[in-house]
Coordinates of C-alpha atoms in Angstrom, one line a residue:
X60 CA 38.5 -15.6 9.7
X61 CA 37.0 -12.1 9.4
X62 CA 33.5 -11.1 10.8
X63 CA 31.7 -7.6 10.6
X64 CA 28.0 -6.5 11.1
X65 CA 26.0 -3.6 9.9
X66 CA 22.5 -2.7 10.2
X67 CA 19.6 -2.1 7.9
X68 CA 15.9 -2.0 8.1
X69 CA 13.2 -4.4 6.6
X70 CA 9.8 -2.8 6.1
X71 CA 6.5 -4.7 7.0
X72 CA 3.6 -2.4 5.7
X73 CA 4.7 1.0 7.0
X74 CA 6.4 -0.3 10.1
X75 CA 10.1 -1.1 10.1
X76 CA 12.2 -3.8 11.9
X77 CA 15.8 -3.2 12.2
X78 CA 17.9 -6.1 10.7
X79 CA 21.4 -7.0 11.6
X80 CA 23.4 -7.8 8.5
X81 CA 26.3 -10.2 9.4
X82 CA 29.3 -11.2 7.1
X83 CA 31.5 -14.0 7.9
X84 CA 34.7 -15.0 5.8
X85 CA 36.1 -18.4 6.1
X86 CA 38.8 -20.3 4.3
X87 CA 37.5 -22.4 1.5
X88 CA 36.2 -22.4 -2.1
X89 CA 35.0 -18.8 -3.0
X90 CA 31.3 -18.6 -2.6
X91 CA 28.7 -16.2 -1.5
X92 CA 25.6 -17.5 0.5
X93 CA 22.8 -15.3 1.6
X94 CA 20.6 -16.4 4.5
X95 CA 17.8 -14.9 6.5
X96 CA 14.6 -15.4 4.6
X97 CA 15.4 -13.0 1.6
X98 CA 13.1 -12.6 -1.4
X99 CA 14.2 -12.8 -5.1
X100 CA 15.2 -9.2 -5.3
X101 CA 17.3 -9.4 -2.1
X102 CA 18.9 -12.9 -3.3
X103 CA 20.1 -11.1 -6.6
X104 CA 21.9 -8.4 -4.3
X105 CA 24.9 -11.1 -4.3
X106 CA 25.7 -10.1 -7.9
X107 CA 25.0 -6.4 -7.5
X108 CA 27.1 -6.1 -4.4
X109 CA 30.3 -8.0 -5.8
X110 CA 30.1 -5.9 -9.1
X111 CA 29.6 -2.7 -7.0
X112 CA 32.6 -3.4 -4.8
X113 CA 35.1 -4.4 -7.5
X114 CA 34.0 -1.3 -9.7
X115 CA 34.5 0.8 -6.5
X116 CA 38.2 0.0 -6.3
X117 CA 38.1 -2.5 -3.6
X118 CA 39.1 -6.0 -3.7
X119 CA 36.4 -8.7 -3.4
X120 CA 37.6 -11.5 -0.9
X121 CA 38.2 -14.7 -2.5
X122 CA 37.0 -16.9 0.5
X123 CA 33.7 -18.6 1.6
X124 CA 31.5 -15.8 2.3
X125 CA 28.3 -16.3 4.2
X126 CA 25.9 -13.2 4.8
X127 CA 23.1 -13.6 7.4
X128 CA 20.0 -11.4 7.9
X129 CA 19.0 -11.3 11.4
X130 CA 16.2 -11.9 12.8
X131 CA 15.9 -14.8 10.3
X132 CA 12.2 -15.1 11.1
X133 CA 11.2 -11.8 9.6
X134 CA 10.6 -11.7 5.7
X135 CA 13.0 -9.3 4.0
X136 CA 12.6 -7.9 0.6
X137 CA 13.9 -5.2 -1.8
X138 CA 17.1 -3.8 -2.8
X139 CA 17.6 -1.6 0.2
X140 CA 19.9 -3.8 2.0
X141 CA 22.7 -3.7 -0.8
X142 CA 24.6 -0.8 1.0
X143 CA 24.6 -2.8 4.3
X144 CA 25.5 -6.1 2.7
X145 CA 28.5 -4.4 0.9
X146 CA 29.7 -2.7 3.9
X147 CA 29.6 -5.8 6.1
X148 CA 31.7 -7.7 3.5
X149 CA 34.3 -5.0 3.4
X150 CA 34.3 -5.0 7.1
X151 CA 34.9 -8.7 7.3
X152 CA 37.7 -8.3 4.6
X153 CA 39.2 -5.6 6.6
X154 CA 38.9 -2.9 4.0
X155 CA 37.0 -0.8 6.4
X156 CA 37.2 -0.8 10.3
X157 CA 34.5 -3.2 11.5
X158 CA 33.8 -1.1 14.5
X159 CA 33.0 2.1 12.2
X160 CA 29.6 0.3 11.0
X161 CA 28.6 -1.5 14.0
X162 CA 26.1 1.2 15.0
X163 CA 25.3 2.8 11.6
X164 CA 22.0 1.9 9.7
X165 CA 22.4 1.7 5.9
X166 CA 19.7 2.0 3.4
X167 CA 20.1 2.0 -0.6
X168 CA 20.5 0.0 -3.6
X169 CA 23.9 -0.4 -5.4
X170 CA 24.3 -0.3 -9.1
X171 CA 26.9 -2.3 -10.9
X172 CA 29.0 0.7 -11.2
X173 CA 29.0 1.4 -7.3
X174 CA 26.6 4.2 -7.5
X175 CA 23.9 4.3 -4.6
X176 CA 20.4 4.5 -6.0
X177 CA 17.4 5.6 -4.0
X178 CA 14.7 3.2 -2.6
X179 CA 11.1 3.5 -1.4
X180 CA 10.3 3.7 2.1
X181 CA 13.3 5.7 3.5
X182 CA 11.2 7.9 6.0
X183 CA 9.5 4.8 7.9
X184 CA 13.0 2.8 7.8
X185 CA 14.6 5.8 9.5
X186 CA 11.8 6.3 12.0
X187 CA 12.2 2.5 12.9
X188 CA 15.9 3.0 13.3
X189 CA 15.5 6.0 15.6
X190 CA 12.9 4.1 17.8
X191 CA 15.4 1.1 18.2
X192 CA 18.1 3.8 19.5
X193 CA 20.2 4.3 16.4
X194 CA 21.3 7.7 15.8
X195 CA 23.6 7.4 12.6
X196 CA 22.1 6.7 9.2
X197 CA 23.5 6.3 5.6
X198 CA 21.1 6.8 2.7
X199 CA 21.2 7.6 -1.0
X200 CA 21.7 11.3 -1.6
X201 CA 18.3 11.8 -3.3
X202 CA 16.6 10.7 -0.1
X203 CA 18.7 12.5 2.4
X204 CA 16.1 15.1 2.9
X205 CA 13.3 12.6 3.7
X206 CA 15.7 10.9 6.1
X207 CA 16.4 14.3 7.7
X208 CA 12.8 14.8 8.8
X209 CA 13.4 12.4 11.6
X210 CA 14.7 14.3 14.7
X211 CA 17.7 13.1 16.5
X212 CA 19.3 11.3 13.6
X213 CA 22.5 12.2 11.8
X214 CA 22.1 11.5 8.2
X215 CA 24.8 11.0 5.7
X216 CA 23.7 11.1 2.0
X217 CA 26.1 9.4 -0.4
X218 CA 26.2 9.3 -4.2
X219 CA 28.5 6.1 -4.5
X220 CA 29.9 3.2 -2.6
X221 CA 33.4 4.7 -3.3
X222 CA 32.4 8.0 -1.2
X223 CA 31.1 5.8 1.7
X224 CA 34.4 3.7 1.9
X225 CA 36.3 6.8 1.9
X226 CA 34.2 8.4 4.8
X227 CA 34.4 5.3 6.8
X228 CA 38.1 5.0 6.3
X229 CA 38.8 8.6 7.0
X230 CA 40.3 9.2 3.5
X231 CA 39.6 12.0 1.1
X232 CA 36.2 11.7 -0.2
X233 CA 36.1 11.5 -4.2
X234 CA 34.0 13.7 -6.3
X235 CA 31.3 11.7 -8.1
X236 CA 30.0 13.6 -11.2
X237 CA 26.3 13.4 -11.6
X238 CA 25.5 11.2 -14.7
X239 CA 22.3 12.8 -16.3
X240 CA 21.6 14.0 -19.8
X241 CA 20.0 17.5 -20.1
X242 CA 16.6 17.5 -20.9
X243 CA 15.9 13.8 -19.8
X244 CA 14.5 12.5 -16.6
X245 CA 16.9 11.4 -13.8
X246 CA 17.1 7.6 -14.2
X247 CA 18.3 7.2 -10.5
X248 CA 14.8 8.5 -9.2
X249 CA 13.2 5.4 -11.0
X250 CA 13.4 3.4 -7.8
X251 CA 11.2 5.8 -5.9
X252 CA 8.3 5.4 -8.2
X253 CA 6.1 2.2 -8.6
X254 CA 5.1 1.5 -12.2
X255 CA 1.2 1.8 -12.5
X256 CA 0.7 3.5 -9.1
X257 CA 0.0 6.6 -10.9
X258 CA 2.3 9.7 -10.0
X259 CA 0.1 12.1 -8.1
X260 CA -2.2 9.6 -6.7
X261 CA -3.1 10.6 -3.2
X262 CA -1.7 14.1 -3.4
X263 CA -3.4 17.2 -2.6
X264 CA -5.8 18.7 -5.2
X265 CA -4.8 22.3 -3.9
X266 CA -1.9 22.6 -6.3
X267 CA -2.2 24.8 -9.5
X268 CA -3.2 23.1 -12.6
X269 CA -1.5 23.6 -15.9
X270 CA -3.6 26.8 -16.7
X271 CA -2.4 28.2 -13.2
X272 CA -6.1 27.9 -11.9
X273 CA -6.6 26.7 -8.3
X274 CA -9.8 24.8 -7.7
X275 CA -11.9 27.1 -5.5
X276 CA -15.4 26.8 -3.8
X277 CA -16.4 30.0 -5.4
X278 CA -16.4 28.2 -8.7
X279 CA -19.4 26.0 -7.7
X280 CA -22.7 27.5 -8.7
X281 CA -25.3 27.7 -6.0
X282 CA -25.7 24.3 -3.9
X283 CA -26.0 26.1 -0.7
X284 CA -26.9 22.9 1.2
X285 CA -24.2 20.7 -0.2
X286 CA -21.6 23.4 0.6
X287 CA -22.8 23.7 4.1
X288 CA -22.5 19.9 4.4
X289 CA -18.9 20.0 2.7
X290 CA -18.0 22.6 5.5
X291 CA -19.3 20.4 8.4
X292 CA -17.6 17.4 6.9
X293 CA -14.3 19.3 6.9
X294 CA -14.6 20.7 10.4
X295 CA -15.4 17.5 12.0
X296 CA -14.1 14.8 9.8
X297 CA -17.5 13.4 8.8
X298 CA -18.1 11.0 5.8
X299 CA -20.4 12.6 3.1
X300 CA -22.6 11.2 0.6
X301 CA -23.6 13.3 -2.3
X302 CA -26.6 12.0 -4.3
X303 CA -27.8 13.7 -7.5
X304 CA -28.2 13.7 -11.2
X305 CA -25.3 14.0 -13.6
X306 CA -23.8 17.6 -13.8
X307 CA -25.1 18.8 -10.7
X308 CA -21.8 19.5 -9.3
X309 CA -20.9 16.4 -6.9
X310 CA -17.3 15.9 -8.4
X311 CA -16.6 19.6 -8.3
X312 CA -17.7 19.8 -4.5
X313 CA -15.6 16.8 -3.5
X314 CA -12.4 17.9 -5.4
X315 CA -12.5 21.3 -3.4
X316 CA -12.7 19.6 0.0
X317 CA -9.0 19.0 0.4
X318 CA -8.5 22.9 0.1
X319 CA -10.7 23.8 3.1
X320 CA -9.0 21.3 5.4
X321 CA -6.2 22.6 7.6
X322 CA -2.9 22.0 7.1
X323 CA -1.5 18.6 8.4
X324 CA 0.3 18.8 11.8
X325 CA 4.1 17.6 12.1
X326 CA 3.0 14.2 13.2
X327 CA 0.2 13.8 10.8
X328 CA 2.6 14.9 7.9
X329 CA 5.1 12.1 9.1
X330 CA 2.4 9.7 8.9
X331 CA 1.2 10.5 5.5
X332 CA 4.9 10.9 4.1
X333 CA 5.7 7.5 5.3
X334 CA 2.7 5.9 3.6
X335 CA 3.3 7.8 0.2
X336 CA 7.1 6.8 0.5
X337 CA 6.3 3.1 0.8
X338 CA 3.8 3.3 -2.0
X339 CA 6.2 5.0 -4.2
X340 CA 4.3 8.2 -5.0
X341 CA 6.2 10.5 -3.1
X342 CA 7.3 13.5 -5.5
X343 CA 10.9 13.9 -5.9
X344 CA 12.3 16.9 -4.2
X345 CA 9.2 17.1 -1.9
X346 CA 10.2 15.0 1.2
X347 CA 7.3 16.2 3.5
X348 CA 3.7 16.0 2.5
X349 CA 2.0 19.1 4.4
X350 CA -1.4 19.1 2.8
X351 CA -4.2 16.6 3.1
X352 CA -3.9 14.0 0.4
X353 CA -6.7 13.3 -2.0
X354 CA -7.3 9.9 -3.7
X355 CA -10.1 9.2 -6.2
X356 CA -9.7 5.6 -7.5
X357 CA -11.7 4.3 -10.6
X358 CA -14.9 2.7 -10.0
X359 CA -13.4 -0.6 -11.6
X360 CA -10.8 -0.7 -8.5
X361 CA -10.6 -4.2 -6.9
X362 CA -11.0 -4.7 -3.1
X363 CA -7.1 -5.2 -3.0
X364 CA -6.5 -1.9 -4.5
X365 CA -8.8 -0.1 -2.2
X366 CA -7.8 -1.5 1.3
X367 CA -4.3 -3.0 0.3
X368 CA -3.0 -6.2 -0.7
X369 CA -0.9 -7.7 -3.5
X370 CA 1.6 -10.7 -3.7
X371 CA 3.6 -11.2 -0.6
X372 CA 3.3 -8.8 2.2
X373 CA 0.3 -6.5 1.5
X374 CA 1.1 -3.0 0.1
X375 CA -1.0 0.1 0.9
X376 CA -4.1 0.6 -0.9
X377 CA -6.3 3.7 -1.4
X378 CA -7.5 3.9 2.0
X379 CA -4.0 4.3 3.3
X380 CA -3.0 6.7 0.5
X381 CA -5.9 8.9 1.7
X382 CA -4.9 8.8 5.2
X383 CA -5.4 12.2 6.9
X384 CA -7.1 13.2 3.7
X385 CA -9.9 12.5 1.5
X386 CA -11.2 9.3 -0.2
X387 CA -13.5 10.2 -3.2
X388 CA -15.6 7.5 -4.7
X389 CA -17.3 8.8 -7.5
X390 CA -20.1 6.8 -9.1
X391 CA -20.0 4.7 -5.9
X392 CA -22.8 2.2 -6.9
X393 CA -20.5 1.2 -9.8
X394 CA -17.9 -0.2 -7.5
X395 CA -18.2 -3.9 -6.4
X396 CA -20.2 -4.7 -3.6
X397 CA -17.3 -6.4 -1.8
X398 CA -15.0 -3.6 -2.4
X399 CA -17.5 -1.2 -0.8
X400 CA -18.2 -3.3 2.2
X401 CA -14.5 -3.9 2.8
X402 CA -14.4 -0.2 3.8
X403 CA -16.5 -0.8 6.7
X404 CA -13.7 -1.7 9.1
X405 CA -11.4 1.3 8.3
X406 CA -14.2 3.7 8.5
X407 CA -15.0 2.6 12.0
X408 CA -11.3 2.0 13.4
X409 CA -9.1 4.3 11.3
X410 CA -6.8 1.6 10.2
X411 CA -7.0 -1.6 8.2
X412 CA -5.6 -5.1 9.0
X413 CA -4.8 -7.1 6.0
X414 CA -3.8 -10.8 6.4
X415 CA -2.1 -12.6 3.8
X416 CA 0.0 -15.9 3.7
X417 CA 3.2 -14.0 3.9
X418 CA 2.0 -12.1 7.0
X419 CA -0.3 -9.7 8.7
X420 CA 0.1 -5.9 8.1
X421 CA -1.6 -3.0 9.9
X422 CA -1.9 0.2 7.6
X423 CA -3.1 3.5 8.7
X424 CA -6.6 4.6 7.2
X425 CA -7.9 7.6 9.0
X426 CA -9.6 9.2 6.1
X427 CA -12.5 11.4 5.1
X428 CA -14.7 9.4 2.8
X429 CA -16.9 11.3 0.1
X430 CA -19.3 9.1 -1.9
X431 CA -21.0 10.5 -5.1
X432 CA -23.9 8.6 -6.5
X433 CA -26.6 9.0 -9.1
X434 CA -30.2 8.3 -8.3
X435 CA -30.6 5.6 -10.9
X436 CA -28.3 4.1 -13.7
X437 CA -29.5 6.7 -16.1
X438 CA -29.4 9.6 -13.6
X439 CA -32.7 11.0 -14.5
X440 CA -34.7 9.3 -11.8
X441 CA -35.4 12.5 -9.5
X442 CA -35.8 15.0 -12.3
X443 CA -39.2 16.3 -13.3
X444 CA -40.1 15.7 -16.9
X445 CA -36.7 14.0 -17.5
X446 CA -38.3 10.6 -18.9
X447 CA -36.4 8.2 -16.8
X448 CA -36.5 4.9 -18.3
X449 CA -35.1 2.7 -15.7
X450 CA -37.9 0.3 -14.2
X451 CA -38.4 0.4 -10.4
X452 CA -36.6 -2.8 -9.9
X453 CA -33.5 -1.5 -11.6
X454 CA -33.5 1.7 -9.5
X455 CA -33.9 -0.5 -6.3
X456 CA -31.0 -2.9 -7.3
X457 CA -28.9 0.4 -8.2
X458 CA -29.5 2.1 -4.8
X459 CA -29.0 -1.3 -2.9
X460 CA -25.5 -1.4 -4.0
X461 CA -24.7 0.9 -1.3
X462 CA -25.3 -1.5 1.7
X463 CA -27.1 -0.4 4.9
X464 CA -24.2 -1.0 7.0
X465 CA -21.9 1.1 4.9
X466 CA -24.5 3.9 4.8
X467 CA -24.9 3.7 8.5
X468 CA -21.2 5.0 8.8
X469 CA -21.9 8.0 6.7
X470 CA -22.7 10.9 8.8
X471 CA -24.0 13.3 6.2
X472 CA -26.3 12.4 3.1
X473 CA -27.1 15.2 1.1
X474 CA -29.1 15.6 -2.3
X475 CA -27.4 17.6 -4.8
X476 CA -30.1 19.3 -7.0
X477 CA -29.7 20.4 -10.6
X478 CA -28.1 23.7 -10.9
X479 CA -30.8 26.5 -11.9
X480 CA -30.1 28.9 -14.8
X481 CA -29.9 31.8 -12.3
X482 CA -27.1 30.2 -10.4
X483 CA -25.2 28.9 -13.4
X484 CA -25.3 32.4 -15.1
X485 CA -24.0 34.2 -11.9
X486 CA -27.4 35.9 -11.2
X487 CA -27.8 34.3 -7.9
X488 CA -24.4 35.8 -6.6
X489 CA -21.1 34.1 -6.3
X490 CA -20.5 31.7 -3.3
X491 CA -18.0 31.9 -0.6
X492 CA -14.5 31.3 -1.5
X493 CA -12.3 28.5 -0.4
X494 CA -10.3 30.9 1.9
X495 CA -13.5 32.2 3.8
X496 CA -14.9 28.6 4.4
X497 CA -11.2 27.3 5.4
X498 CA -10.9 29.9 8.0
X499 CA -14.2 28.9 9.8
X500 CA -13.1 25.2 9.4
X501 CA -9.8 26.0 11.3
X502 CA -11.5 27.9 14.1
X503 CA -13.9 24.9 14.5
X504 CA -11.1 22.5 14.6
X505 CA -9.3 24.7 17.2
X506 CA -12.3 24.7 19.4
X507 CA -12.7 20.9 19.0
X508 CA -8.9 20.6 19.9
X509 CA -9.2 22.6 23.1
X510 CA -12.1 20.5 24.2
X511 CA -10.5 17.2 23.5
X512 CA -6.9 18.1 24.8
X513 CA -5.4 15.5 26.7
X514 CA -7.2 12.6 24.8
X515 CA -6.2 10.7 21.7
X516 CA -8.9 12.0 19.5
X517 CA -8.4 14.9 17.3
X518 CA -11.8 15.7 15.5
X519 CA -15.4 15.3 16.7
X520 CA -16.0 12.2 14.3
X521 CA -13.3 10.2 16.4
X522 CA -14.9 10.7 19.6
X523 CA -16.6 7.5 21.1
X524 CA -20.3 7.5 21.8
X525 CA -19.9 6.7 25.5
X526 CA -18.0 10.0 25.8
X527 CA -20.8 11.8 24.0
X528 CA -23.5 10.4 26.3
X529 CA -21.9 10.8 29.5
X530 CA -19.1 13.5 29.5
X531 CA -19.7 15.8 26.5
X532 CA -23.4 16.2 26.9
X533 CA -25.7 18.5 24.8
X534 CA -28.0 20.9 26.2
X535 CA -30.9 19.7 28.2
X536 CA -33.7 18.4 26.1
X537 CA -31.9 18.8 23.0
X538 CA -31.9 15.0 22.1
X539 CA -35.8 14.7 22.3
X540 CA -36.2 14.7 18.4
X541 CA -33.3 12.2 18.0
X542 CA -34.5 9.9 20.5
X543 CA -38.0 9.8 18.7
X544 CA -36.2 8.9 15.5
X545 CA -34.4 6.1 17.3
X546 CA -37.7 4.9 18.7
X547 CA -39.4 5.0 15.2
X548 CA -36.5 2.9 13.6
X549 CA -35.1 5.8 11.6
X550 CA -31.7 5.7 13.8
X551 CA -29.4 3.1 14.9
X552 CA -27.5 3.3 17.9
X553 CA -24.3 4.1 15.9
X554 CA -26.6 6.5 14.0
X555 CA -27.4 8.4 17.2
X556 CA -23.8 8.6 18.2
X557 CA -23.0 9.9 14.8
X558 CA -25.8 12.8 14.9
X559 CA -24.2 13.8 18.2
X560 CA -20.9 14.0 16.6
X561 CA -22.2 16.3 13.7
X562 CA -24.1 18.3 16.3
X563 CA -21.0 19.1 18.2
X564 CA -19.3 20.0 14.8
X565 CA -22.2 22.5 14.1
X566 CA -21.9 24.0 17.6
X567 CA -18.2 24.4 17.1
X568 CA -18.9 26.3 13.7
X569 CA -21.4 28.5 15.6
X570 CA -18.9 29.1 18.3
X571 CA -21.3 27.7 21.0
X572 CA -20.1 25.9 24.1
X573 CA -22.3 22.7 23.5
X574 CA -25.1 21.6 21.0
X575 CA -28.6 22.8 21.3
X576 CA -31.7 21.3 19.9
X577 CA -31.2 23.3 16.7
X578 CA -27.9 21.7 16.1
X579 CA -29.5 18.2 16.8
X580 CA -32.3 19.2 14.0
X581 CA -29.7 20.1 11.6
X582 CA -27.7 17.0 12.0
X583 CA -30.8 14.9 11.8
X584 CA -31.8 16.4 8.5
X585 CA -28.3 16.1 7.0
X586 CA -28.3 12.5 8.0
X587 CA -31.8 11.2 7.3
X588 CA -33.0 13.8 4.6
X589 CA -36.2 14.3 6.3
X590 CA -37.0 18.0 6.8
X591 CA -37.2 19.1 10.3
X592 CA -38.6 22.6 9.6
X593 CA -39.3 24.9 6.8
X594 CA -35.7 26.7 7.2
X595 CA -33.6 24.7 9.5
X596 CA -30.9 24.2 6.9
X597 CA -31.3 27.8 5.6
X598 CA -30.7 29.0 9.1
X599 CA -27.8 26.9 9.7
X600 CA -26.0 28.4 6.5

């Protein structure tokens, strides 16, 4: 009787569970049994592993073979267990030393010819292995850079099962030529990309376009108040609603928001990369996402595609793909009401909990939301002399598609007016560039980080209201106007807390130690749209 065990990782959402792959050989009729709650793709690994072992020059054991995946209660799926199953079988057959694979985590799919193919979710899998105390990992050669992002882990990238057998047996490692036709895509990378996910979904908009032009805030004509709101949103992580007629520049502003956000920290980069790796949209050759992601789903997106879901264990949705970045919902009233209201939990908590019959998954979702909306179905309701033909009841229904509880979680609500002829022709002067605004945003974030040092909060938008009312106090008398608005029903308790958060961001942008009455007035005007003086926003700019 032969017995051996190796290790792999089962992914549940973006979290990993180390799985012990046990192989047992007993005398009897040759058979291959796989147990431990595998899904269809994992059950099929029996045929893949057998063919890969034979085509790698090793002998397949002609005995009764049982492979168990422990813990048996955890659902397991995908083809990433192939490498661990093959090594456990070879260890039980004494082709390789069973002791050489006991403390090694193996992740990878096997082709019938024995080549090791890359799989999705390598980074979160290696992170889970490192947290469990494992220090040796074997992954496909194409994902070795992704696995190497985890500190303290020795990573071995292999091209074939034949190479891994040689390494484990202390034999000369054979050279495996790369099979790829020039001018054609690498078929080995197909396992890293989810069909239909949209390559580029969730990636930053800061990269150059085909004509070499990078989106810049200086391209936006006029719109001083929306530009200021965009800067405040980036500096404090505040959600933003841009409302105005078509062609005013709402989409242009939203697409340039990522470029003024500061680069991701190392920890944030690992979080974002893990989500993108599981979702299958991590670009080949770019193992680490260092810029804030940008995700702009179409308004026909379902609730599951926004918050996560799918058959079996839930997969990351748009809110998770936009983690630590921007989620832009263009034509927001055209989204289904159920899909929009499903955003209320992640907006408040920074994560989303999706429950399905196969299990419950907690996915990260700390994003900055930007909504863009027209004032009515035709978009001409607020324009003078534009002949809007929408009846009042239609306008009310259209605007009511953004529910009160959802809007109560939006800190900044700005009307984007039509661009004037002077601004469009450049006679009003060119606006500030992305680099100038991004520099101020970085300085404001640095002040907030210094103030919030020693806490779990990173931006002003994350600070609880209790802290704002008890420890991080505004200047004496600064809240009088906000308190009056609350008494008149213009602000809810949540709304008052969000006004305080925006005021702290405005103070950080000014370089002040704490918010003054002026900062509160600007925050109130940005939230309610009610003018607080003839030049409050002008002076804020």
